[in-house]
């Protein structure tokens, strides 16, 4: 697991936003940053600072991505035809752990990575334990039979905290989700505004 797992909400306070839209986020109680200097008046941020912030926010949202993993995804997005920002989001949303999270099999992106790692997930009937596995449109992601009664799964499926996006078709009874198509940025249900265009500028500079 990433070291961020134990202090994941620090990112919320650093950014001053509830990144995952969760009720437990400390930003709901303390809007200032973490640490002894957190309540200092904020200084004007440079263009580079804005770009870095956008990158850290997007990378942090997906829970456990290292800089190496994230930059590799950016490089693939840049190589593909079309809008690089849209490509970046589509690639991030095609990760197996992202699909597991969108299907509401687990409550957080952090839990999604661990859930996949521990072998609880099938893709087209075959067990896959690689969170970064690229799910293709038409693939069916499901929870293994013996994992379906886990409290984590049952609570997540029943939670009204978030909705399932249109590009993931979920069979709640069968605990399976079909990845319909790669999404556009506007379709992805981020609780806060994401700015992949600034992330592209960060890497391109």
Short mmCIF file of C-alpha atoms in Angstrom, two decimals:
data_model
loop_
_atom_site.label_atom_id
_atom_site.label_comp_id
_atom_site.label_asym_id
_atom_site.label_seq_id
_atom_site.Cartn_x
_atom_site.Cartn_y
_atom_site.Cartn_z
CA UNK A 1 0.00 0.00 0.00
CA UNK A 2 1.06 3.59 -0.58
CA UNK A 3 2.23 5.53 2.47
CA UNK A 4 -0.56 7.98 1.66
CA UNK A 5 -3.10 5.41 2.84
CA UNK A 6 -2.46 6.18 6.51
CA UNK A 7 -2.71 9.96 6.04
CA UNK A 8 -4.91 10.26 2.98
CA UNK A 9 -6.95 13.17 4.29
CA UNK A 10 -3.84 15.34 4.59
CA UNK A 11 -4.24 15.92 0.86
CA UNK A 12 -7.70 17.37 1.49
CA UNK A 13 -6.31 19.90 3.94
CA UNK A 14 -3.29 20.70 1.80
CA UNK A 15 -5.53 21.44 -1.18
CA UNK A 16 -8.27 23.03 0.90
CA UNK A 17 -10.87 20.82 -0.80
CA UNK A 18 -12.77 17.63 -0.05
CA UNK A 19 -11.07 15.65 -2.84
CA UNK A 20 -13.20 12.50 -2.52
CA UNK A 21 -16.39 14.16 -1.30
CA UNK A 22 -16.45 12.13 1.90
CA UNK A 23 -18.28 13.16 5.10
CA UNK A 24 -15.21 12.21 7.19
CA UNK A 25 -12.94 14.69 5.46
CA UNK A 26 -11.25 17.06 7.97
CA UNK A 27 -11.78 19.93 5.53
CA UNK A 28 -15.43 19.86 6.63
CA UNK A 29 -14.27 21.06 10.08
CA UNK A 30 -10.92 22.77 9.41
CA UNK A 31 -10.56 24.59 6.11
CA UNK A 32 -6.93 25.59 6.71
CA UNK A 33 -3.89 23.54 5.76
CA UNK A 34 -2.13 20.94 7.93
CA UNK A 35 0.79 21.63 10.25
CA UNK A 36 1.77 24.53 12.49
CA UNK A 37 1.79 26.98 9.58
CA UNK A 38 -1.54 25.87 8.17
CA UNK A 39 -3.44 28.97 9.26
CA UNK A 40 -1.09 31.47 7.64
CA UNK A 41 -2.55 33.78 5.02
CA UNK A 42 -2.23 32.19 1.60
CA UNK A 43 0.19 33.81 -0.82
CA UNK A 44 -0.45 34.25 -4.53
CA UNK A 45 0.39 31.06 -6.39
CA UNK A 46 2.55 31.10 -9.54
CA UNK A 47 1.51 29.43 -12.82
CA UNK A 48 3.89 26.57 -12.01
CA UNK A 49 2.35 26.31 -8.55
CA UNK A 50 -1.14 26.05 -10.05
CA UNK A 51 0.03 23.36 -12.45
CA UNK A 52 1.74 21.40 -9.68
CA UNK A 53 -1.35 21.67 -7.49
CA UNK A 54 -3.57 20.38 -10.32
CA UNK A 55 -1.23 17.42 -10.82
CA UNK A 56 -1.06 16.57 -7.12
CA UNK A 57 -4.83 16.80 -6.81
CA UNK A 58 -5.56 14.55 -9.79
CA UNK A 59 -2.82 12.08 -8.89
CA UNK A 60 -3.95 12.05 -5.27
CA UNK A 61 -7.57 11.44 -6.21
CA UNK A 62 -6.69 8.03 -7.63
CA UNK A 63 -5.25 7.09 -4.27
CA UNK A 64 -1.97 5.40 -4.73
CA UNK A 65 -0.32 6.45 -7.96
CA UNK A 66 3.39 7.10 -7.78
CA UNK A 67 4.96 9.90 -9.79
CA UNK A 68 6.44 7.28 -12.13
CA UNK A 69 3.04 5.66 -12.75
CA UNK A 70 1.31 8.98 -13.28
CA UNK A 71 3.92 10.37 -15.69
CA UNK A 72 3.77 7.12 -17.67
CA UNK A 73 0.00 7.55 -18.05
CA UNK A 74 0.55 11.13 -19.19
CA UNK A 75 3.08 9.98 -21.80
CA UNK A 76 0.59 7.47 -23.20
CA UNK A 77 -2.14 10.13 -23.25
CA UNK A 78 0.18 12.46 -25.17
CA UNK A 79 0.97 9.75 -27.75
CA UNK A 80 -2.69 9.04 -28.49
CA UNK A 81 -4.67 10.96 -31.05
CA UNK A 82 -7.08 13.60 -29.85
CA UNK A 83 -7.18 15.88 -26.83
CA UNK A 84 -4.41 14.94 -24.37
CA UNK A 85 -6.41 16.13 -21.34
CA UNK A 86 -9.37 13.94 -22.28
CA UNK A 87 -7.04 11.03 -23.04
CA UNK A 88 -5.43 11.35 -19.62
CA UNK A 89 -8.77 11.18 -17.81
CA UNK A 90 -9.96 8.28 -19.96
CA UNK A 91 -6.80 6.29 -19.18
CA UNK A 92 -7.06 6.97 -15.46
CA UNK A 93 -10.71 5.89 -15.44
CA UNK A 94 -9.84 2.69 -17.33
CA UNK A 95 -7.68 1.37 -14.49
CA UNK A 96 -9.15 -1.69 -12.78
CA UNK A 97 -9.09 -0.08 -9.34
CA UNK A 98 -10.91 2.97 -10.73
CA UNK A 99 -13.67 0.76 -12.21
CA UNK A 100 -14.02 -1.12 -8.91
CA UNK A 101 -14.42 2.23 -7.14
CA UNK A 102 -16.88 3.63 -9.71
CA UNK A 103 -18.98 0.45 -9.47
CA UNK A 104 -19.28 1.10 -5.69
CA UNK A 105 -17.81 -2.27 -4.73
CA UNK A 106 -15.66 -0.39 -2.20
CA UNK A 107 -15.94 3.01 -0.46
CA UNK A 108 -12.64 4.66 -1.51
CA UNK A 109 -9.95 4.51 -4.23
CA UNK A 110 -7.53 3.35 -1.51
CA UNK A 111 -9.80 0.42 -0.66
CA UNK A 112 -10.17 -0.35 -4.37
CA UNK A 113 -6.43 -0.84 -4.81
CA UNK A 114 -6.24 -3.11 -1.77
CA UNK A 115 -9.36 -5.02 -2.85
CA UNK A 116 -7.84 -5.78 -6.25
CA UNK A 117 -4.43 -6.59 -4.75
CA UNK A 118 -5.98 -9.19 -2.46
CA UNK A 119 -7.53 -11.07 -5.36
CA UNK A 120 -11.21 -10.28 -4.79
CA UNK A 121 -11.85 -9.13 -8.38
CA UNK A 122 -12.48 -10.93 -11.67
CA UNK A 123 -12.26 -9.47 -15.18
CA UNK A 124 -14.29 -11.46 -17.69
CA UNK A 125 -14.33 -14.36 -15.21
CA UNK A 126 -10.57 -14.43 -14.58
CA UNK A 127 -8.93 -13.22 -11.40
CA UNK A 128 -6.80 -10.09 -11.82
CA UNK A 129 -4.83 -8.66 -8.90
CA UNK A 130 -3.12 -5.75 -10.66
CA UNK A 131 -4.81 -2.40 -9.81
CA UNK A 132 -3.31 -0.69 -12.87
CA UNK A 133 -4.74 -3.33 -15.24
CA UNK A 134 -6.31 -1.56 -18.22
CA UNK A 135 -9.99 -2.43 -18.53
CA UNK A 136 -11.31 -2.31 -22.10
CA UNK A 137 -14.82 -1.23 -23.17
CA UNK A 138 -17.04 -4.30 -23.02
CA UNK A 139 -15.09 -5.96 -20.21
CA UNK A 140 -17.03 -7.19 -17.18
CA UNK A 141 -15.54 -6.62 -13.74
CA UNK A 142 -17.04 -8.66 -10.91
CA UNK A 143 -16.51 -9.51 -7.25
CA UNK A 144 -15.44 -13.09 -6.56
CA UNK A 145 -18.22 -15.28 -5.19
CA UNK A 146 -16.57 -15.83 -1.80
CA UNK A 147 -15.87 -12.10 -1.38
CA UNK A 148 -19.43 -10.88 -1.93
CA UNK A 149 -20.48 -10.98 1.72
CA UNK A 150 -17.63 -8.81 2.94
CA UNK A 151 -18.94 -5.93 5.08
CA UNK A 152 -16.82 -3.49 3.07
CA UNK A 153 -18.60 -4.46 -0.17
CA UNK A 154 -22.13 -4.58 1.23
CA UNK A 155 -21.78 -1.17 2.92
CA UNK A 156 -20.31 0.45 -0.20
CA UNK A 157 -23.06 -0.85 -2.49
CA UNK A 158 -25.76 0.46 -0.18
CA UNK A 159 -24.13 3.84 0.40
CA UNK A 160 -25.98 6.87 -1.00
CA UNK A 161 -22.74 8.86 -0.86
CA UNK A 162 -22.10 8.76 -4.62
CA UNK A 163 -23.71 7.69 -7.90
CA UNK A 164 -22.47 5.30 -10.56
CA UNK A 165 -21.46 7.10 -13.78
CA UNK A 166 -23.11 6.30 -17.13
CA UNK A 167 -20.01 4.66 -18.59
CA UNK A 168 -20.16 1.87 -15.99
CA UNK A 169 -23.22 -0.41 -16.02
CA UNK A 170 -23.64 -2.12 -12.65
CA UNK A 171 -25.55 -5.29 -11.81
CA UNK A 172 -25.84 -4.84 -8.04
CA UNK A 173 -27.42 -8.24 -7.47
CA UNK A 174 -24.73 -10.05 -9.43
CA UNK A 175 -22.01 -7.71 -8.10
CA UNK A 176 -20.70 -7.15 -11.61
CA UNK A 177 -19.97 -4.04 -13.64
CA UNK A 178 -19.61 -3.65 -17.38
CA UNK A 179 -17.28 -0.95 -18.64
CA UNK A 180 -19.32 0.57 -21.45
CA UNK A 181 -16.88 3.10 -22.94
CA UNK A 182 -14.03 5.43 -22.15
CA UNK A 183 -15.49 8.59 -20.60
CA UNK A 184 -15.01 12.26 -21.33
CA UNK A 185 -13.90 14.62 -18.57
CA UNK A 186 -17.38 16.13 -18.20
CA UNK A 187 -18.85 12.69 -17.42
CA UNK A 188 -16.50 11.79 -14.60
CA UNK A 189 -18.15 12.47 -11.21
CA UNK A 190 -15.32 14.26 -9.44
CA UNK A 191 -16.50 15.94 -6.19
CA UNK A 192 -14.14 18.85 -6.93
CA UNK A 193 -13.01 20.57 -10.10
CA UNK A 194 -10.15 18.78 -11.83
CA UNK A 195 -7.95 20.63 -14.30
CA UNK A 196 -6.14 18.09 -16.49
CA UNK A 197 -5.23 20.90 -18.90
CA UNK A 198 -2.94 22.32 -16.18
CA UNK A 199 -1.46 18.86 -15.64
CA UNK A 200 -0.61 18.70 -19.34
CA UNK A 201 1.01 22.13 -19.11
CA UNK A 202 3.03 20.94 -16.11
CA UNK A 203 4.53 18.01 -18.00
CA UNK A 204 4.91 19.91 -21.26
CA UNK A 205 6.88 22.79 -19.67
#
